[in-house]
Amino acid sequence: MILTLSCPDRHGIVAAVSAFLLQRDANISDAQQFGDASSATFFMRVVFEPADGDALAAIHHAFSPLAERFTMHWTLRGPEPRKVMILTSRFDHCLADLLYRWRIDELPMEVTAVVSNHPREMIGHVDLGDLPFHHLPVSAADKPAQEAELLRLIEQTGTELVVLARYMQILSDDLSRRLEGRCINIHHSFLPGFKGARPYHQAHARGVKVIGATAHYVTPDLDEGPIIEQDVERISHRDTPEDLIRKGRDIERRVLARAVRRHIEDRVLLHGTKTVVFED
Amino acid sequence: MILTLSCPDRHGIVAAVSAFLLQRDANISDAQQFGDASSATFFMRVVFEPADGDALAAIHHAFSPLAERFTMHWTLRGPEPRKVMILTSRFDHCLADLLYRWRIDELPMEVTAVVSNHPREMIGHVDLGDLPFHHLPVSAADKPAQEAELLRLIEQTGTELVVLARYMQILSDDLSRRLEGRCINIHHSFLPGFKGARPYHQAHARGVKVIGATAHYVTPDLDEGPIIEQDVERISHRDTPEDLIRKGRDIERRVLARAVRRHIEDRVLLHGTKTVVFED
Amino acid sequence: MILTLSCPDRHGIVAAVSAFLLQRDANISDAQQFGDASSATFFMRVVFEPADGDALAAIHHAFSPLAERFTMHWTLRGPEPRKVMILTSRFDHCLADLLYRWRIDELPMEVTAVVSNHPREMIGHVDLGDLPFHHLPVSAADKPAQEAELLRLIEQTGTELVVLARYMQILSDDLSRRLEGRCINIHHSFLPGFKGARPYHQAHARGVKVIGATAHYVTPDLDEGPIIEQDVERISHRDTPEDLIRKGRDIERRVLARAVRRHIEDRVLLHGTKTVVFED
Amino acid sequence: MILTLSCPDRHGIVAAVSAFLLQRDANISDAQQFGDASSATFFMRVVFEPADGDALAAIHHAFSPLAERFTMHWTLRGPEPRKVMILTSRFDHCLADLLYRWRIDELPMEVTAVVSNHPREMIGHVDLGDLPFHHLPVSAADKPAQEAELLRLIEQTGTELVVLARYMQILSDDLSRRLEGRCINIHHSFLPGFKGARPYHQAHARGVKVIGATAHYVTPDLDEGPIIEQDVERISHRDTPEDLIRKGRDIERRVLARAVRRHIEDRVLLHGTKTVVFED
């Protein structure tokens, strides 16, 4: 099981949590913590094996008073794979990559659906197999209706994480807010440089020597959500915008895969407009 | 000798240049070229050993008609070290690094002077030895006068390159223009992210996962000059702004040293607001 | 068309080649060259548009005397995609990656066949579509027979490049020699560290802080062939051998894809036991 | 204060340590732990502010029974800077770098002495200031005597860490053993590739595409000591052995500086032939 928590920093948090687990005869296999001095906030992630027969519900119930005492935001989850919905558009390299990693058991998730604003035939380079596919075309007029349908799908399938895998639509403020902390986008630039559209063309025009990609949680504030992961590649004057797009695909897919992996392993804790990421 | 040139791209440039050098019995030891398709501009750098007794002035004279025929911007330089002036302020890590590299003969340059807006005693961590030092304090009132003095020093010493090694003053538009293409600044951010002041604090506030530094030519348009070199380091939520400043020092000094090295080896050719960098 | 050449370094090579192309009214769009001082060998790659109606055979014929004069090893190829055969075993991440890149037109190649020592059902995570698949099981007894069959397939299909995409069989000395310079292997270590079997377990046991992968041409001398490309990732004490294998997959596939891309774009020139790689 | 410990992994270690600190009213500002599954060993590093007036000796005394109960290897240190001796030879870039970082207060250490097998005049590019310098020339005949003198200096000055900053002498087995876990060497290769002498020439001859450097603890087994830190740079066919040496200097100095920093901040715990490094 994985316990994550954040709370105002004060004496005794680790002592209390570890005493709690010891008392229930749970075996800690990994623990990481971080105290942010500037905000006086404490963050912790503990992986433990409960004692034989000790159920999640019981542990949850027993931990609640302690959590309340320290005013914790906290989660406690079992080993079952997270339910993940993937949204995509015309470019399917991130989708293909996530599905491949899932198929070889690299990403412990259950894919609840693949959703696109384009019809299934547009997903030309990846085999969806038996995965549920939903075509939700988006136009200015029916955007609210389509988002309602999307939200219905998310709820109906019990989706815990929505991944925008080069999904070229901007979520409404309302939907962004409803999915706070459980919707990851991959932006094809090294934020905060080159926000907005066509970042590789912007990068080429500016003549930068390094390009990157950014995985972040979606918020109403476009391209300003908490950053989970970033990575870069060197480029040169020889690279055309098309070369940047090609090189960028490699960065995008590995950055997004890392972010998804860390999220579903409960390694990412929100910290205001930032994140605490307990690395694997 | 090193020949660099840029001109409108058309047939026969390489053939003409190589025939010219062959005819003079010069031996090409390195040559790199680049044709930028979008602007139809051609760039070339050739390192060659002239025939015995063939002087730079003679080659220069002989090459001129060819250069004119192709409307070239071009330079031809001998092996003598470039004359470099280093400007610094309170932080001397870039200055110390450049001087160390110069002392062990890694940077083929002649240091014409070290200039600071702080007195010599402020340069506390690096031995200036016998290098000429000039204290040019800058205030709003006397900035024009001090810049005039700086320009006089540059001209008097025959300085070919001015390096702003964490020099915390902004050059006037006029001086920036006069030093176009021969004044390199190190900006302590991964431009175009975090322009302006206190970029490490901005980076910390935004929660990015990678920081960087940028060496660029100075232009009147602050932080928008042609980029020569950039590099980055991964950071984490554990890093305070002070940690970013510390990690940034390492990036800054190596990025600036690479940019200076490439400039004095005539590897950097201006291409509008961008650069062509023929890597070593 | 792409011309590559290597020859003893002496005056006039570039002049001769560029004059040749100018005279045929060919337009050079890219050219890179390199003179290796220690071996006095010259390398060049030229991309050019021939004049209208000028055919490859004619250019080839006309260039031959010049090539002879300079004792060149040389190739001249047209724009048609290279014919590539991919060999794989139980791990299909490199295969899946190459096929995806091919399907989105990132790799300009024609896949002549996929070959495995395991049956088709073992390729569980990638859709082979209509690609010819050949199951060539290998045992000590029938290895010569199977290699003969493999060679027959290579010749029959006109395969120009054989890619060992985590193919877990060692080619015989004889076959290695026959495929010299046109068979690329991906080794899952940062050679020359951790040669041989189970390199990630070796890396874990040694406690290194960085792991890597190496793409190289196959030679009879196992794991000693000319290196085309290498890349690395940082790891930590937290990583188990299984984590290294997972992280390694990402390095392997991108290193192999880069090597294949550079080979089929004629960017890799052999230089004894080393390579000259003209980067894109 | 900083507490580090390693011990056989079992239930209750974190609970016991955190309860101990809570009881003494100490405030934990940072804590990292790691359980190595394969060896069933637990590692921990805790930074804490003791309660007002609680002295190191008292805490040490009080913690001993707990440490004994869990069979811990452990250290407890106060905030005073570590005493560090730097050994160097002809190449002074690592020495210069360490001293610069120390002078700007980046490395919290006290330099007890600089020692070289060359006379002081050989240290040509760095200002030693008032630092004690000892010239200990080494020849086959007097090596035992010189090592005895070195050991005397180490003991006399209370040196806690010996840094071999490109010190080109091999310590005897006996001295290596005496300095176990407190003597760091920088090897100018990406170990385990290119052990032994002239690694950059070996790397050039092998044609690798990436070079590196390795900081490790010294053991009698040459170039096989526990690795603390490694880093790399890309190179190309253009690089001569001299270029590799130049590029290598940058890698060496930053790898060594990171290793020294982590050691003196008690972030490096020995784990047999490997290390656990709690990153900053």
mmCIF file of C-alpha atoms in Angstrom, chain B:
data_model
loop_
_atom_site.group_PDB
_atom_site.id
_atom_site.type_symbol
_atom_site.label_atom_id
_atom_site.label_comp_id
_atom_site.label_asym_id
_atom_site.label_seq_id
_atom_site.Cartn_x
_atom_site.Cartn_y
_atom_site.Cartn_z
ATOM 1 C CA MET B 1 44.300 30.923 -41.084
ATOM 2 C CA ILE B 2 40.541 30.943 -40.717
ATOM 3 C CA LEU B 3 38.178 32.136 -43.409
ATOM 4 C CA THR B 4 34.505 32.618 -42.592
ATOM 5 C CA LEU B 5 31.861 33.766 -45.016
ATOM 6 C CA SER B 6 28.130 34.042 -45.486
ATOM 7 C CA CYS B 7 26.316 35.007 -48.676
ATOM 8 C CA PRO B 8 23.202 34.361 -50.717
ATOM 9 C CA ASP B 9 23.195 30.681 -51.585
ATOM 10 C CA ARG B 10 23.864 29.795 -55.204
ATOM 11 C CA HIS B 11 25.794 27.308 -57.307
ATOM 12 C CA GLY B 12 29.533 27.273 -57.232
ATOM 13 C CA ILE B 13 30.476 28.859 -53.925
ATOM 14 C CA VAL B 14 32.364 25.852 -52.558
ATOM 15 C CA ALA B 15 33.921 25.199 -55.952
ATOM 16 C CA ALA B 16 35.124 28.804 -56.195
ATOM 17 C CA VAL B 17 36.511 28.933 -52.650
ATOM 18 C CA SER B 18 38.237 25.569 -52.854
ATOM 19 C CA ALA B 19 39.665 26.325 -56.287
ATOM 20 C CA PHE B 20 40.983 29.629 -54.939
ATOM 21 C CA LEU B 21 42.748 27.905 -52.058
ATOM 22 C CA LEU B 22 44.047 25.072 -54.220
ATOM 23 C CA GLN B 23 45.484 27.552 -56.687
ATOM 24 C CA ARG B 24 47.396 29.279 -53.890
ATOM 25 C CA ASP B 25 48.603 25.898 -52.724
ATOM 26 C CA ALA B 26 46.881 26.302 -49.363
ATOM 27 C CA ASN B 27 46.109 23.164 -47.394
ATOM 28 C CA ILE B 28 42.570 22.932 -45.995
ATOM 29 C CA SER B 29 42.680 21.278 -42.570
ATOM 30 C CA ASP B 30 39.028 21.769 -41.688
ATOM 31 C CA ALA B 31 35.968 23.046 -43.486
ATOM 32 C CA GLN B 32 32.342 23.246 -42.493
ATOM 33 C CA GLN B 33 29.456 24.716 -44.391
ATOM 34 C CA PHE B 34 25.731 25.175 -44.023
ATOM 35 C CA GLY B 35 23.031 26.240 -46.409
ATOM 36 C CA ASP B 36 19.949 27.637 -44.731
ATOM 37 C CA ALA B 37 17.076 26.720 -47.004
ATOM 38 C CA SER B 38 14.491 29.098 -45.533
ATOM 39 C CA SER B 39 16.617 32.200 -46.022
ATOM 40 C CA ALA B 40 18.648 30.843 -48.964
ATOM 41 C CA THR B 41 21.843 31.844 -47.189
ATOM 42 C CA PHE B 42 25.137 29.990 -47.298
ATOM 43 C CA PHE B 43 27.671 29.859 -44.460
ATOM 44 C CA MET B 44 31.202 28.515 -44.516
ATOM 45 C CA ARG B 45 34.249 28.263 -42.277
ATOM 46 C CA VAL B 46 37.563 27.060 -43.655
ATOM 47 C CA VAL B 47 40.769 26.489 -41.703
ATOM 48 C CA PHE B 48 43.826 26.294 -43.908
ATOM 49 C CA GLU B 49 47.573 26.421 -43.896
ATOM 50 C CA PRO B 50 48.736 28.936 -46.499
ATOM 51 C CA ALA B 51 51.655 28.091 -48.736
ATOM 52 C CA ASP B 52 55.043 29.083 -47.343
ATOM 53 C CA GLY B 53 55.462 32.821 -47.507
ATOM 54 C CA ASP B 54 51.880 33.565 -48.492
ATOM 55 C CA ALA B 55 50.825 36.435 -46.241
ATOM 56 C CA LEU B 56 47.389 37.248 -44.861
ATOM 57 C CA ALA B 57 47.304 40.627 -46.567
ATOM 58 C CA ALA B 58 48.064 39.081 -49.939
ATOM 59 C CA ILE B 59 45.435 36.383 -49.544
ATOM 60 C CA HIS B 60 42.951 38.980 -48.360
ATOM 61 C CA HIS B 61 43.607 41.109 -51.381
ATOM 62 C CA ALA B 62 43.337 38.183 -53.784
ATOM 63 C CA PHE B 63 40.142 36.873 -52.270
ATOM 64 C CA SER B 64 38.283 40.201 -52.395
ATOM 65 C CA PRO B 65 37.047 39.988 -56.001
ATOM 66 C CA LEU B 66 35.695 36.499 -55.382
ATOM 67 C CA ALA B 67 33.981 37.696 -52.205
ATOM 68 C CA GLU B 68 32.474 40.571 -54.093
ATOM 69 C CA ARG B 69 31.209 38.348 -56.859
ATOM 70 C CA PHE B 70 29.235 36.271 -54.325
ATOM 71 C CA THR B 71 28.263 39.280 -52.140
ATOM 72 C CA MET B 72 29.946 37.727 -49.129
ATOM 73 C CA HIS B 73 30.222 38.935 -45.574
ATOM 74 C CA TRP B 74 33.597 37.498 -44.771
ATOM 75 C CA THR B 75 36.546 37.513 -42.410
ATOM 76 C CA LEU B 76 40.066 36.205 -42.728
ATOM 77 C CA ARG B 77 42.224 35.940 -39.656
ATOM 78 C CA GLY B 78 45.622 34.694 -38.714
ATOM 79 C CA PRO B 79 46.587 32.525 -35.786
ATOM 80 C CA GLU B 80 47.313 35.344 -33.336
ATOM 81 C CA PRO B 81 45.144 35.188 -30.193
ATOM 82 C CA ARG B 82 42.052 37.398 -30.068
ATOM 83 C CA LYS B 83 42.094 40.418 -27.786
ATOM 84 C CA VAL B 84 39.421 40.001 -25.137
ATOM 85 C CA MET B 85 38.182 42.348 -22.405
ATOM 86 C CA ILE B 86 36.251 40.886 -19.476
ATOM 87 C CA LEU B 87 33.639 42.886 -17.575
ATOM 88 C CA THR B 88 32.442 41.649 -14.226
ATOM 89 C CA SER B 89 30.557 42.727 -11.123
ATOM 90 C CA ARG B 90 30.146 41.155 -7.718
ATOM 91 C CA PHE B 91 30.046 37.488 -8.779
ATOM 92 C CA ASP B 92 33.420 36.408 -10.080
ATOM 93 C CA HIS B 93 32.922 32.719 -10.903
ATOM 94 C CA CYS B 94 32.783 33.324 -14.650
ATOM 95 C CA LEU B 95 35.784 35.630 -14.499
ATOM 96 C CA ALA B 96 37.759 33.110 -12.426
ATOM 97 C CA ASP B 97 36.864 30.338 -14.841
ATOM 98 C CA LEU B 98 37.819 32.285 -17.965
ATOM 99 C CA LEU B 99 41.132 33.358 -16.450
ATOM 100 C CA TYR B 100 41.970 29.814 -15.372
ATOM 101 C CA ARG B 101 41.266 28.478 -18.837
ATOM 102 C CA TRP B 102 43.356 31.248 -20.319
ATOM 103 C CA ARG B 103 46.238 30.526 -17.959
ATOM 104 C CA ILE B 104 46.396 26.851 -18.867
ATOM 105 C CA ASP B 105 46.280 27.785 -22.573
ATOM 106 C CA GLU B 106 42.818 26.407 -23.148
ATOM 107 C CA LEU B 107 41.493 29.707 -24.490
ATOM 108 C CA PRO B 108 43.705 31.258 -27.172
ATOM 109 C CA MET B 109 43.171 34.870 -26.210
ATOM 110 C CA GLU B 110 44.968 37.913 -24.910
ATOM 111 C CA VAL B 111 43.180 39.556 -21.998
ATOM 112 C CA THR B 112 43.322 43.303 -22.621
ATOM 113 C CA ALA B 113 41.711 44.265 -19.322
ATOM 114 C CA VAL B 114 39.372 43.293 -16.544
ATOM 115 C CA VAL B 115 36.732 45.937 -15.904
ATOM 116 C CA SER B 116 34.280 46.110 -13.032
ATOM 117 C CA ASN B 117 31.760 48.547 -11.631
ATOM 118 C CA HIS B 118 33.106 47.507 -8.237
ATOM 119 C CA PRO B 119 36.578 48.245 -6.896
ATOM 120 C CA ARG B 120 39.361 45.699 -7.291
ATOM 121 C CA GLU B 121 39.035 44.539 -3.678
ATOM 122 C CA MET B 122 35.606 43.144 -4.535
ATOM 123 C CA ILE B 123 37.221 40.571 -6.826
ATOM 124 C CA GLY B 124 37.973 38.462 -3.807
ATOM 125 C CA HIS B 125 38.342 34.930 -5.080
ATOM 126 C CA VAL B 126 40.533 35.204 -8.114
ATOM 127 C CA ASP B 127 44.082 36.358 -8.593
ATOM 128 C CA LEU B 128 44.221 39.000 -11.334
ATOM 129 C CA GLY B 129 48.018 38.933 -11.418
ATOM 130 C CA ASP B 130 49.393 41.649 -13.656
ATOM 131 C CA LEU B 131 46.226 42.075 -15.697
ATOM 132 C CA PRO B 132 45.155 45.690 -16.209
ATOM 133 C CA PHE B 133 42.134 46.388 -14.012
ATOM 134 C CA HIS B 134 39.757 49.304 -14.435
ATOM 135 C CA HIS B 135 37.162 50.344 -11.928
ATOM 136 C CA LEU B 136 34.295 52.029 -13.737
ATOM 137 C CA PRO B 137 31.528 52.643 -11.182
ATOM 138 C CA VAL B 138 28.177 53.188 -12.873
ATOM 139 C CA SER B 139 25.367 55.384 -11.622
ATOM 140 C CA ALA B 140 22.383 56.732 -13.482
ATOM 141 C CA ALA B 141 24.043 60.115 -13.795
ATOM 142 C CA ASP B 142 27.441 59.113 -15.103
ATOM 143 C CA LYS B 143 26.478 56.089 -17.202
ATOM 144 C CA PRO B 144 27.097 57.908 -20.504
ATOM 145 C CA ALA B 145 30.479 59.082 -19.290
ATOM 146 C CA GLN B 146 31.471 55.647 -18.057
ATOM 147 C CA GLU B 147 30.356 53.989 -21.277
ATOM 148 C CA ALA B 148 32.408 56.505 -23.208
ATOM 149 C CA GLU B 149 35.391 55.592 -21.057
ATOM 150 C CA LEU B 150 34.705 51.912 -21.618
ATOM 151 C CA LEU B 151 34.548 52.424 -25.355
ATOM 152 C CA ARG B 152 37.795 54.376 -25.244
ATOM 153 C CA LEU B 153 39.445 51.461 -23.408
ATOM 154 C CA ILE B 154 38.086 48.992 -25.952
ATOM 155 C CA GLU B 155 39.464 51.017 -28.820
ATOM 156 C CA GLN B 156 42.728 51.886 -27.196
ATOM 157 C CA THR B 157 43.504 48.264 -26.374
ATOM 158 C CA GLY B 158 42.330 46.972 -29.734
ATOM 159 C CA THR B 159 39.836 44.717 -27.946
ATOM 160 C CA GLU B 160 38.061 42.437 -30.403
ATOM 161 C CA LEU B 161 35.656 40.776 -28.009
ATOM 162 C CA VAL B 162 33.956 42.101 -24.889
ATOM 163 C CA VAL B 163 32.730 39.445 -22.463
ATOM 164 C CA LEU B 164 30.081 40.314 -19.908
ATOM 165 C CA ALA B 165 30.993 37.754 -17.255
ATOM 166 C CA ARG B 166 28.027 38.291 -14.926
ATOM 167 C CA TYR B 167 28.421 42.030 -15.442
ATOM 168 C CA MET B 168 25.272 43.310 -13.770
ATOM 169 C CA GLN B 169 24.929 46.502 -15.791
ATOM 170 C CA ILE B 170 22.780 46.899 -18.874
ATOM 171 C CA LEU B 171 24.624 48.463 -21.777
ATOM 172 C CA SER B 172 22.940 51.400 -23.462
ATOM 173 C CA ASP B 173 21.315 50.868 -26.840
ATOM 174 C CA ASP B 174 24.033 52.891 -28.444
ATOM 175 C CA LEU B 175 26.906 50.898 -26.953
ATOM 176 C CA SER B 176 25.097 47.628 -27.670
ATOM 177 C CA ARG B 177 24.854 48.629 -31.282
ATOM 178 C CA ARG B 178 28.505 49.619 -31.518
ATOM 179 C CA LEU B 179 29.558 46.264 -30.099
ATOM 180 C CA GLU B 180 27.196 44.230 -32.271
ATOM 181 C CA GLY B 181 28.503 40.729 -32.842
ATOM 182 C CA ARG B 182 31.513 41.240 -30.588
ATOM 183 C CA CYS B 183 30.014 41.407 -27.112
ATOM 184 C CA ILE B 184 28.901 38.202 -25.388
ATOM 185 C CA ASN B 185 26.684 38.092 -22.317
ATOM 186 C CA ILE B 186 25.890 35.163 -20.055
ATOM 187 C CA HIS B 187 22.276 35.155 -18.929
ATOM 188 C CA HIS B 188 21.569 32.952 -15.942
ATOM 189 C CA SER B 189 18.410 31.419 -17.332
ATOM 190 C CA PHE B 190 17.372 29.113 -20.086
ATOM 191 C CA LEU B 191 16.138 31.837 -22.433
ATOM 192 C CA PRO B 192 13.511 32.683 -23.468
ATOM 193 C CA GLY B 193 12.198 31.472 -20.117
ATOM 194 C CA PHE B 194 12.753 33.804 -17.179
ATOM 195 C CA LYS B 195 14.026 36.907 -18.896
ATOM 196 C CA GLY B 196 14.970 39.819 -16.723
ATOM 197 C CA ALA B 197 16.031 39.917 -13.121
ATOM 198 C CA ARG B 198 16.481 37.122 -10.581
ATOM 199 C CA PRO B 199 15.837 34.242 -12.972
ATOM 200 C CA TYR B 200 16.668 31.553 -10.411
ATOM 201 C CA HIS B 201 14.036 32.914 -8.082
ATOM 202 C CA GLN B 202 11.586 32.956 -10.979
ATOM 203 C CA ALA B 203 12.507 29.353 -11.806
ATOM 204 C CA HIS B 204 11.994 28.305 -8.201
ATOM 205 C CA ALA B 205 8.635 30.032 -8.007
ATOM 206 C CA ARG B 206 7.460 28.387 -11.220
ATOM 207 C CA GLY B 207 8.576 24.955 -10.094
ATOM 208 C CA VAL B 208 10.517 23.967 -13.214
ATOM 209 C CA LYS B 209 12.465 20.692 -13.170
ATOM 210 C CA VAL B 210 15.415 21.877 -15.262
ATOM 211 C CA ILE B 211 17.391 25.121 -15.131
ATOM 212 C CA GLY B 212 19.833 26.530 -17.635
ATOM 213 C CA ALA B 213 22.038 29.358 -18.796
ATOM 214 C CA THR B 214 22.372 31.151 -22.115
ATOM 215 C CA ALA B 215 25.317 32.861 -23.778
ATOM 216 C CA HIS B 216 24.239 35.365 -26.410
ATOM 217 C CA TYR B 217 25.436 38.389 -28.315
ATOM 218 C CA VAL B 218 24.359 41.662 -26.777
ATOM 219 C CA THR B 219 21.806 43.722 -28.699
ATOM 220 C CA PRO B 220 19.720 46.736 -27.748
ATOM 221 C CA ASP B 221 16.840 44.315 -27.315
ATOM 222 C CA LEU B 222 17.596 43.030 -23.824
ATOM 223 C CA ASP B 223 17.869 39.238 -23.451
ATOM 224 C CA GLU B 224 16.869 38.856 -27.093
ATOM 225 C CA GLY B 225 20.275 38.780 -28.765
ATOM 226 C CA PRO B 226 21.419 35.900 -30.981
ATOM 227 C CA ILE B 227 21.973 32.782 -28.839
ATOM 228 C CA ILE B 228 25.393 31.142 -29.085
ATOM 229 C CA GLU B 229 25.172 28.368 -26.526
ATOM 230 C CA GLN B 230 22.839 26.997 -23.856
ATOM 231 C CA ASP B 231 23.038 24.221 -21.340
ATOM 232 C CA VAL B 232 20.920 22.848 -18.522
ATOM 233 C CA GLU B 233 20.880 20.805 -15.308
ATOM 234 C CA ARG B 234 18.071 18.852 -13.697
ATOM 235 C CA ILE B 235 16.802 20.176 -10.394
ATOM 236 C CA SER B 236 14.175 18.965 -7.954
ATOM 237 C CA HIS B 237 11.676 20.229 -5.423
ATOM 238 C CA ARG B 238 14.440 19.941 -2.816
ATOM 239 C CA ASP B 239 16.381 22.804 -4.369
ATOM 240 C CA THR B 240 16.010 26.205 -2.754
ATOM 241 C CA PRO B 241 16.673 29.381 -4.742
ATOM 242 C CA GLU B 242 20.155 29.322 -3.161
ATOM 243 C CA ASP B 243 20.729 25.797 -4.473
ATOM 244 C CA LEU B 244 19.669 26.939 -7.937
ATOM 245 C CA ILE B 245 22.148 29.804 -7.763
ATOM 246 C CA ARG B 246 24.897 27.373 -6.782
ATOM 247 C CA LYS B 247 24.051 24.820 -9.461
ATOM 248 C CA GLY B 248 23.592 27.640 -11.920
ATOM 249 C CA ARG B 249 27.151 28.868 -11.424
ATOM 250 C CA ASP B 250 28.455 25.635 -12.928
ATOM 251 C CA ILE B 251 26.187 25.942 -15.937
ATOM 252 C CA GLU B 252 26.962 29.623 -16.440
ATOM 253 C CA ARG B 253 30.695 29.242 -16.461
ATOM 254 C CA ARG B 254 30.795 26.316 -18.852
ATOM 255 C CA VAL B 255 28.248 27.877 -21.218
ATOM 256 C CA LEU B 256 30.119 31.176 -21.269
ATOM 257 C CA ALA B 257 33.502 29.490 -21.729
ATOM 258 C CA ARG B 258 32.185 27.486 -24.680
ATOM 259 C CA ALA B 259 30.681 30.585 -26.276
ATOM 260 C CA VAL B 260 33.891 32.564 -25.856
ATOM 261 C CA ARG B 261 35.960 29.703 -27.210
ATOM 262 C CA ARG B 262 33.765 29.345 -30.258
ATOM 263 C CA HIS B 263 33.736 33.043 -30.920
ATOM 264 C CA ILE B 264 37.496 33.453 -30.765
ATOM 265 C CA GLU B 265 37.923 30.450 -32.998
ATOM 266 C CA ASP B 266 35.592 32.106 -35.523
ATOM 267 C CA ARG B 267 33.050 29.331 -35.225
ATOM 268 C CA VAL B 268 30.058 31.600 -34.699
ATOM 269 C CA LEU B 269 28.495 33.313 -37.710
ATOM 270 C CA LEU B 270 25.630 35.752 -37.306
ATOM 271 C CA HIS B 271 22.437 34.889 -39.117
ATOM 272 C CA GLY B 272 20.001 37.703 -38.438
ATOM 273 C CA THR B 273 18.696 37.202 -34.903
ATOM 274 C CA LYS B 274 20.217 33.738 -34.786
ATOM 275 C CA THR B 275 23.659 32.154 -35.080
ATOM 276 C CA VAL B 276 25.305 29.407 -37.056
ATOM 277 C CA VAL B 277 27.788 27.638 -34.781
ATOM 278 C CA PHE B 278 30.299 25.299 -36.385
ATOM 279 C CA GLU B 279 31.030 23.017 -33.464
ATOM 280 C CA ASP B 280 34.466 21.857 -32.512
#
